[in-house]
Amino acid sequence: MSDLISALQAIVGEPHVLADADLRSGYESDWTGRWHGESLAVVRPADAGEVAAVLRTCADHHVAVVTQGGNTGLVGGATPDDRSPEIVLSMRRLDSLGDVDPALMQVACGAGVTLARLQQAAGDAGLQAGLDLAARDSATVGGLVACNAGGLQAIRYGTARRRIAGLEAVLADGTVVSRMSGLRKDNAGYDLASLLIGSEGTLGVITGVLWSLVPRFSDRSLALVAVDSVSEAVDAARALLGRLPSLELLEFLDEASIRISLEQLSGTPPAPITPAWLLVGCASSGDAQEELAEALVESGLDERAVIAVDAIRRQRLLSIRESLTEVIAAAGVPHKFDVGVPLGALASFMDELPGVVADVAPTARTFVYGHLGDGNLHVNLLGPDPDDESADEAVLQLAARSGGTITAEHGVGRHKPQYLSLVRSDAEIAAMWAIKRALDPEGILNPGVILA
Ligand SMILES: Cc1cc2nc3c(=O)[nH]c(=O)nc-3n(C[C@H](O)[C@H](O)[C@H](O)COP(=O)(O)OP(=O)(O)OC[C@H]3O[C@@H](n4cnc5c(N)ncnc54)[C@H](O)[C@@H]3O)c2cc1C
């Protein structure tokens, strides 16, 4: 063990190997407080060369590597567990950010660049990142890509996968693979970058990416639509999806989520509290407010809608939705799910959910919100013990029965490997294992994440 620490110190420098328990502790538990474990040390490399040397050293010592960016993931994937000796590889020092290429609309970023910094650089160049989520100040580019994050604007710009024009990574044996030419078209063989996107640190350590930016629209508009049921919310979503090309955001909150969010905001609610609210946002180079108002009238939703007429009111409305993850986490250790359900099955999923939860966790409080336009619901339960998996199993089985998925954006992490077979066949899981064994034969990268 002291051999390993000395070898790691020789690679990254003594100040960047945190072996003291107090210094390590912030890296050893996840954002929700549900997952935690101990590591031998937290190692903070500065570039791909140091990452490669750290991986080779860990392989020599038979020590596993848990890669961590901003540690805002919600499925325990960046947190050590106590099953094998592990180090935490913190990527935050890889924070170089290149100049935006305005013609190609691309920018090279180190894996440790935060989303907020990327958004700022894109904005300064008259563009936008094309991805947004509430953890923007801490979540890193490497983490977003490793989880194939979605977020608030995925309905318009897709998930992180769509934003990647190039990628550099270090494989388990310390080999650096890099495809950062930025070619828009390149079909030479297997696409390793695609394989690493969404691999949650199990196939390689992403050290940098070429991020593909999107145009920034001059005008934005946001409305809150108060509806009387989930099926009305789904009908409204369908009507708007077909009618509003400038749609950039389509979020859902159930009544429990509306109430808990409003409790921490002062002032009168912006609309009557009904069984569900929708937030509908547009971004356009024309008049976004006019486009939104017109679509609301055509969809018969105008009488239930409140339009935010300026940026401050828009931010106020948005914060009702954006604050939820934090507000719920402040009330206890939540059991969190990011299920995906086809729009056609969403109302029946929501009808069945209270009964399914009550059967196994009768006193649990349930909150549902999420990215309705993508059929992606965040189900949050407060009450069950963090180690009690019975509600997790029940909710994920319901998602699978509904023709959906156990994870639409957060990934499998340490939370859900045992549920993977609900939505992936034996053949698919066998193929995943074959890929994992080929790229990480010693199993040192994030053991226990995705594949149990
Ligand atoms: C308030 C809040 C709101 C959120 N909203 C959303 C949302 O709307 N949509 C959404 O998709 N997610 C959301 N998340 C989850 C989270 O922000 C994302 O999953 C984000 O992508 C994680 O980035 P990170 O840098 O914090 O990664 P971490 O939490 O550090 O790591 C996440 C996973 O990626 C791996 N990883 C990290 N960096 C690398 C790397 N360089 N190379 C290889 N593997 C790596 C880790 O091993 C782990 O498996 C939210 C989280 C919070 C706290």
XYZ file of C-alpha atoms and ligand atoms in Angstrom:
505
model
C 0.000 0.000 0.000
C 2.741 2.525 0.858
C 4.508 1.387 -2.376
C 1.399 2.268 -4.332
C 1.020 5.684 -2.692
C 4.685 6.531 -3.347
C 4.363 5.442 -6.987
C 1.217 7.568 -7.426
C 2.905 10.561 -5.766
C 5.806 10.218 -8.187
C 3.347 10.471 -11.099
C 1.024 13.319 -10.076
C 2.993 15.051 -7.312
C 2.577 14.611 -3.563
C -0.137 17.291 -3.081
C -2.350 15.503 -5.582
C -2.537 12.164 -3.771
C -5.009 12.519 -0.916
C -4.501 9.620 1.464
C -5.758 11.259 4.666
C -9.304 10.148 5.611
C -10.591 13.712 6.126
C -9.325 14.842 2.740
C -10.781 11.766 1.021
C -14.209 11.836 2.592
C -15.842 14.355 0.219
C -14.968 12.074 -2.701
C -16.155 8.892 -1.006
C -19.885 9.456 -0.785
C -22.246 10.355 -3.566
C -24.464 13.425 -4.005
C -27.555 11.724 -2.543
C -25.760 10.222 0.465
C -27.012 6.755 -0.520
C -23.681 5.356 -1.749
C -20.371 5.502 0.052
C -17.220 3.491 0.516
C -13.564 3.860 1.358
C -10.715 4.365 -1.066
C -6.979 3.913 -0.586
C -6.433 7.437 -1.906
C -7.854 10.139 -4.139
C -5.523 10.779 -7.069
C -5.726 14.023 -9.051
C -3.859 13.779 -12.384
C -3.321 16.840 -14.596
C -3.320 15.334 -18.088
C -3.816 12.191 -20.178
C -0.180 11.126 -19.711
C -0.586 11.141 -15.920
C -3.910 9.298 -16.180
C -2.200 6.610 -18.284
C 0.638 6.211 -15.761
C -1.844 6.033 -12.850
C -3.836 3.283 -14.598
C -0.691 1.255 -15.353
C 0.465 1.591 -11.741
C -2.921 0.554 -10.349
C -3.033 -2.457 -12.683
C 0.430 -3.509 -11.449
C -0.814 -3.303 -7.841
C -4.178 -5.009 -8.600
C -6.013 -1.939 -7.385
C -9.225 -0.778 -9.064
C -9.911 2.767 -10.298
C -13.158 4.651 -9.723
C -13.216 7.639 -12.050
C -14.900 10.761 -10.718
C -15.754 14.115 -12.299
C -18.035 16.499 -10.404
C -19.520 13.680 -8.266
C -23.065 14.786 -9.130
C -24.084 11.423 -10.613
C -27.120 9.928 -8.917
C -26.482 6.172 -9.215
C -23.301 5.671 -7.179
C -21.077 5.185 -10.252
C -18.366 7.602 -9.108
C -18.258 6.348 -5.521
C -15.939 3.624 -4.235
C -17.445 0.586 -2.558
C -15.746 -1.704 -0.116
C -15.662 -4.836 -2.250
C -12.139 -4.364 -3.600
C -9.186 -2.037 -2.933
C -9.814 1.092 -5.011
C -8.506 4.561 -5.658
C -10.688 7.481 -6.722
C -9.345 9.101 -9.896
C -10.530 12.701 -9.753
C -10.566 14.306 -13.200
C -11.207 17.871 -12.150
C -7.668 19.111 -12.881
C -8.040 18.273 -16.590
C -9.772 21.588 -17.095
C -8.237 23.091 -20.230
C -10.693 24.750 -22.571
C -9.681 25.662 -26.135
C -10.947 28.435 -28.396
C -14.340 27.976 -30.005
C -14.104 27.288 -33.746
C -17.049 29.363 -34.970
C -17.142 27.758 -38.427
C -17.235 24.151 -37.239
C -19.035 25.166 -34.014
C -16.678 22.987 -31.969
C -14.547 23.467 -28.864
C -11.934 21.165 -27.317
C -12.391 20.636 -23.577
C -10.583 18.678 -20.928
C -12.733 16.125 -19.120
C -12.723 18.222 -15.944
C -14.290 21.356 -17.486
C -17.625 22.055 -15.811
C -20.780 22.364 -17.872
C -21.242 25.956 -16.644
C -17.790 26.910 -17.980
C -18.491 25.259 -21.310
C -21.831 27.084 -21.507
C -20.111 30.394 -20.764
C -17.483 29.846 -23.478
C -20.181 28.874 -25.972
C -22.249 31.940 -25.047
C -19.217 34.250 -25.442
C -18.873 32.936 -28.992
C -22.564 33.572 -29.786
C -23.430 29.873 -29.566
C -24.722 27.515 -26.871
C -23.629 24.162 -25.465
C -26.857 22.375 -26.439
C -27.070 20.656 -23.056
C -28.268 21.963 -19.721
C -28.981 20.525 -16.283
C -29.280 21.849 -12.750
C -25.905 20.414 -11.653
C -24.154 22.589 -14.279
C -21.764 24.281 -11.817
C -20.200 20.965 -10.744
C -20.930 18.341 -13.416
C -17.949 17.879 -15.747
C -17.762 17.257 -19.453
C -16.191 13.827 -18.778
C -19.069 12.887 -16.459
C -21.708 14.148 -18.880
C -20.229 12.072 -21.683
C -19.575 9.007 -19.510
C -23.275 9.035 -18.475
C -24.612 10.233 -21.838
C -26.458 12.881 -19.838
C -29.755 14.266 -21.058
C -31.170 17.201 -19.144
C -33.571 20.011 -19.860
C -32.840 20.604 -23.542
C -32.453 17.006 -24.762
C -35.838 17.257 -26.430
C -34.308 19.705 -28.931
C -30.587 18.899 -29.083
C -30.432 15.256 -27.985
C -28.294 13.738 -25.231
C -24.531 14.259 -24.720
C -23.850 11.689 -27.459
C -25.085 14.127 -30.106
C -22.652 16.780 -28.884
C -19.477 14.724 -29.320
C -17.375 15.433 -32.421
C -14.187 13.846 -31.052
C -12.892 12.108 -27.954
C -9.633 11.213 -26.216
C -9.473 8.454 -23.609
C -7.077 6.236 -21.706
C -7.798 2.501 -21.766
C -7.292 0.184 -18.796
C -3.742 -0.780 -19.841
C -2.678 2.858 -20.102
C -3.024 3.154 -23.900
C -4.166 6.594 -25.027
C -6.710 6.574 -27.882
C -7.510 9.877 -29.510
C -9.786 10.997 -32.332
C -9.899 14.767 -32.081
C -9.678 15.749 -35.778
C -13.231 17.086 -35.718
C -14.100 15.521 -39.075
C -17.825 15.645 -39.570
C -17.700 12.413 -41.566
C -15.308 9.581 -40.705
C -16.274 5.938 -41.151
C -12.881 4.267 -40.667
C -13.697 1.220 -38.584
C -15.425 0.813 -35.228
C -16.403 4.066 -33.558
C -14.572 3.819 -30.222
C -15.850 7.223 -29.112
C -19.443 6.009 -29.417
C -18.583 2.967 -27.334
C -17.104 5.085 -24.550
C -20.064 7.484 -24.469
C -22.426 6.174 -21.798
C -19.934 3.551 -20.559
C -19.865 5.134 -17.062
C -16.125 4.785 -16.542
C -16.123 1.011 -17.125
C -14.309 0.876 -20.502
C -11.870 3.772 -20.356
C -11.156 7.127 -18.765
C -12.261 10.036 -20.953
C -9.600 12.744 -20.824
C -10.938 15.227 -23.378
C -13.622 15.772 -25.978
C -14.356 17.942 -28.952
C -17.753 19.365 -28.073
C -20.170 20.225 -30.834
C -22.043 23.471 -30.077
C -25.460 24.587 -31.361
C -26.757 27.979 -32.554
C -27.939 30.401 -29.906
C -31.405 31.715 -30.594
C -32.086 35.355 -29.911
C -35.499 34.915 -28.336
C -36.848 32.613 -25.613
C -40.201 32.070 -24.019
C -41.540 29.894 -21.199
C -45.069 28.999 -20.111
C -46.531 27.082 -17.209
C -49.603 24.993 -18.055
C -51.705 23.751 -15.110
C -53.590 20.539 -15.989
C -56.030 18.316 -14.105
C -54.472 14.898 -14.694
C -51.442 13.076 -16.008
C -53.322 12.011 -19.114
C -54.115 15.667 -19.826
C -50.431 16.434 -19.419
C -49.540 13.700 -21.916
C -52.174 14.911 -24.404
C -50.832 18.450 -24.061
C -47.270 17.204 -24.634
C -48.318 15.347 -27.765
C -50.156 18.387 -29.133
C -47.182 20.686 -28.515
C -44.558 18.257 -29.820
C -46.216 18.198 -33.217
C -46.841 21.918 -33.395
C -43.873 23.764 -32.037
C -40.593 23.385 -33.963
C -38.924 25.881 -31.608
C -39.743 23.734 -28.542
C -36.641 23.516 -26.303
C -38.012 22.281 -22.975
C -41.075 20.279 -21.920
C -41.035 19.452 -18.208
C -43.584 17.793 -15.918
C -44.224 18.148 -12.163
C -46.810 16.178 -10.183
C -48.728 17.799 -7.347
C -46.413 16.541 -4.580
C -43.421 17.988 -6.448
C -45.202 21.312 -7.019
C -46.024 21.571 -3.316
C -42.564 20.656 -1.953
C -40.891 23.044 -4.380
C -43.244 25.942 -3.608
C -42.718 25.433 0.147
C -39.189 26.814 -0.166
C -40.059 29.681 -2.522
C -41.618 32.834 -1.160
C -44.546 34.649 -2.775
C -47.807 33.486 -4.306
C -47.787 30.456 -6.610
C -47.605 31.473 -10.279
C -50.664 29.314 -11.124
C -53.358 27.321 -9.294
C -52.005 24.122 -7.754
C -53.470 21.292 -9.855
C -52.573 17.567 -10.159
C -49.828 18.388 -12.672
C -47.944 21.309 -14.193
C -46.097 21.450 -17.481
C -43.311 23.865 -18.283
C -43.079 24.586 -21.993
C -40.083 26.500 -23.318
C -39.212 27.759 -26.819
C -36.104 29.257 -28.350
C -36.335 30.879 -31.745
C -34.683 33.355 -34.062
C -38.150 34.840 -34.587
C -40.655 35.825 -31.895
C -40.583 32.902 -29.418
C -43.417 34.278 -27.311
C -45.709 34.596 -30.304
C -44.865 31.061 -31.484
C -45.525 29.661 -28.014
C -48.772 31.596 -27.532
C -50.027 30.459 -30.926
C -49.247 26.801 -30.203
C -50.988 27.036 -26.812
C -54.131 28.457 -28.452
C -54.094 25.828 -31.222
C -53.710 23.084 -28.586
C -56.575 24.473 -26.496
C -54.209 25.114 -23.568
C -54.154 28.901 -23.516
C -56.696 29.280 -20.715
C -54.636 27.072 -18.437
C -51.317 28.712 -19.251
C -49.256 31.481 -17.689
C -46.529 32.902 -19.914
C -43.416 34.367 -18.275
C -43.048 37.694 -20.000
C -39.447 38.489 -19.077
C -36.197 36.764 -18.168
C -36.666 37.192 -14.396
C -40.127 35.609 -14.399
C -38.822 32.884 -16.709
C -36.043 32.068 -14.257
C -38.555 32.032 -11.381
C -40.743 29.483 -13.162
C -37.772 27.372 -14.135
C -36.443 27.328 -10.590
C -39.639 25.601 -9.395
C -38.569 22.634 -11.511
C -34.798 22.992 -11.211
C -34.703 23.151 -7.422
C -36.536 19.833 -6.984
C -33.531 17.511 -6.915
C -31.986 19.575 -4.116
C -35.211 20.215 -2.184
C -36.036 16.503 -2.056
C -32.474 15.537 -1.106
C -32.637 18.088 1.727
C -35.680 16.258 3.137
C -33.978 12.846 3.405
C -31.940 10.258 1.510
C -34.083 9.725 -1.588
C -34.489 6.568 -3.629
C -34.163 8.070 -7.102
C -35.223 6.651 -10.456
C -34.928 8.133 -13.936
C -37.172 5.741 -15.780
C -38.133 6.151 -19.416
C -41.670 5.235 -20.425
C -43.228 5.515 -23.910
C -45.601 8.510 -24.005
C -48.539 6.192 -24.752
C -47.941 4.241 -21.514
C -47.063 7.160 -19.274
C -50.524 7.840 -17.848
C -51.049 4.188 -16.893
C -47.525 4.059 -15.381
C -48.450 7.014 -13.187
C -51.821 5.454 -12.296
C -50.162 2.226 -11.159
C -47.203 3.805 -9.365
C -48.869 4.732 -6.020
C -50.228 1.180 -5.551
C -46.942 -0.441 -6.510
C -45.048 1.734 -4.014
C -47.679 1.369 -1.264
C -47.444 -2.450 -1.467
C -43.777 -2.434 -0.442
C -43.273 0.945 1.257
C -46.638 2.073 2.659
C -45.281 5.201 4.358
C -43.082 6.415 1.494
C -43.653 9.902 0.078
C -43.549 9.877 -3.727
C -42.550 12.790 -5.970
C -42.559 12.560 -9.761
C -41.193 15.146 -12.149
C -39.089 15.073 -15.264
C -38.523 15.544 -18.929
C -41.990 14.673 -20.211
C -41.163 15.383 -23.841
C -38.601 12.540 -23.705
C -40.902 10.217 -21.711
C -38.327 10.483 -18.910
C -39.749 10.617 -15.388
C -37.778 11.162 -12.190
C -39.523 9.133 -9.509
C -38.263 10.008 -6.006
C -39.204 8.162 -2.845
C -38.568 9.471 0.641
C -38.963 7.177 3.606
C -37.543 3.729 2.756
C -34.228 2.883 4.377
C -31.307 3.588 1.977
C -30.412 -0.138 2.000
C -33.969 -1.365 1.403
C -34.243 -2.330 -2.269
C -37.870 -3.495 -2.304
C -39.309 -0.226 -3.617
C -36.502 0.036 -6.189
C -37.337 -3.370 -7.545
C -41.071 -2.606 -7.691
C -40.656 0.742 -9.505
C -38.136 -0.597 -12.024
C -40.283 -3.647 -12.747
C -43.224 -1.341 -13.411
C -41.111 0.714 -15.845
C -40.056 -2.450 -17.668
C -43.660 -3.789 -17.757
C -44.711 -0.468 -19.260
C -42.351 -1.013 -22.207
C -39.860 1.488 -20.812
C -36.316 1.516 -19.496
C -34.763 1.420 -16.013
C -32.611 4.444 -16.823
C -33.199 7.197 -19.358
C -30.292 9.399 -18.351
C -28.447 8.780 -15.049
C -27.083 5.382 -16.098
C -26.916 2.037 -14.320
C -24.109 2.853 -11.887
C -23.866 0.726 -8.749
C -27.605 1.138 -8.214
C -29.059 -0.929 -11.020
C -26.808 -3.734 -12.375
C -29.119 -6.335 -10.808
C -32.059 -4.857 -12.753
C -30.328 -4.687 -16.165
C -31.911 -7.975 -17.237
C -35.359 -6.363 -16.916
C -34.639 -4.395 -20.093
C -31.683 -6.125 -21.788
C -31.645 -9.709 -23.102
C -29.107 -12.351 -22.031
C -27.528 -12.019 -25.474
C -27.111 -8.262 -25.080
C -25.628 -8.609 -21.589
C -23.238 -11.306 -22.850
C -22.096 -8.945 -25.632
C -21.553 -6.186 -23.044
C -19.407 -8.545 -20.971
C -17.382 -9.481 -24.078
C -16.649 -5.799 -24.723
C -15.794 -5.182 -21.065
C -13.390 -8.154 -20.938
C -11.728 -7.146 -24.213
C -11.024 -3.572 -23.092
C -10.512 -4.160 -19.372
C -9.396 -7.786 -18.949
C -8.283 -7.300 -15.335
C -11.555 -5.564 -14.436
C -9.892 -2.547 -12.825
C -12.198 0.178 -14.203
C -15.247 0.877 -12.003
C -15.858 -2.771 -11.003
C -19.506 -3.392 -10.108
C -20.775 -0.503 -12.238
C -23.247 -1.422 -15.048
C -22.291 -5.137 -15.003
C -22.450 -6.896 -11.651
C -29.234 18.740 -9.036
C -28.919 17.699 -10.081
C -29.600 17.710 -11.289
C -29.313 16.761 -12.275
N -30.001 16.795 -13.449
C -29.712 15.904 -14.424
C -30.416 15.932 -15.653
O -31.318 16.737 -15.873
N -30.037 15.032 -16.604
C -29.036 14.112 -16.413
O -28.726 13.345 -17.326
N -28.381 14.052 -15.228
C -28.692 14.914 -14.252
N -28.027 14.857 -13.054
C -27.007 13.817 -12.840
C -25.558 14.282 -13.119
O -25.410 15.645 -13.028
C -25.090 13.827 -14.473
O -25.137 12.417 -14.512
C -23.670 14.276 -14.841
O -23.418 13.795 -16.129
C -22.590 13.746 -13.917
O -21.384 14.453 -14.171
P -20.202 14.419 -13.095
O -19.029 15.105 -13.661
O -20.690 14.921 -11.801
O -19.918 12.863 -13.025
P -19.633 11.955 -11.752
O -20.800 11.940 -10.856
O -18.347 12.295 -11.146
O -19.521 10.532 -12.460
C -20.627 9.937 -13.067
C -20.190 8.657 -13.803
O -19.311 8.987 -14.871
C -18.031 8.377 -14.668
N -17.042 9.374 -15.077
C -16.915 10.661 -14.620
N -15.930 11.287 -15.286
C -15.415 10.387 -16.160
C -14.354 10.433 -17.119
N -13.641 11.540 -17.332
N -14.095 9.310 -17.840
C -14.813 8.173 -17.663
N -15.816 8.074 -16.761
C -16.113 9.175 -16.029
C -17.976 8.020 -13.208
O -17.109 6.929 -12.972
C -19.428 7.673 -12.922
O -19.707 6.368 -13.344
C -28.332 15.774 -12.031
C -27.651 15.756 -10.822
C -27.937 16.692 -9.840
C -27.180 16.662 -8.559
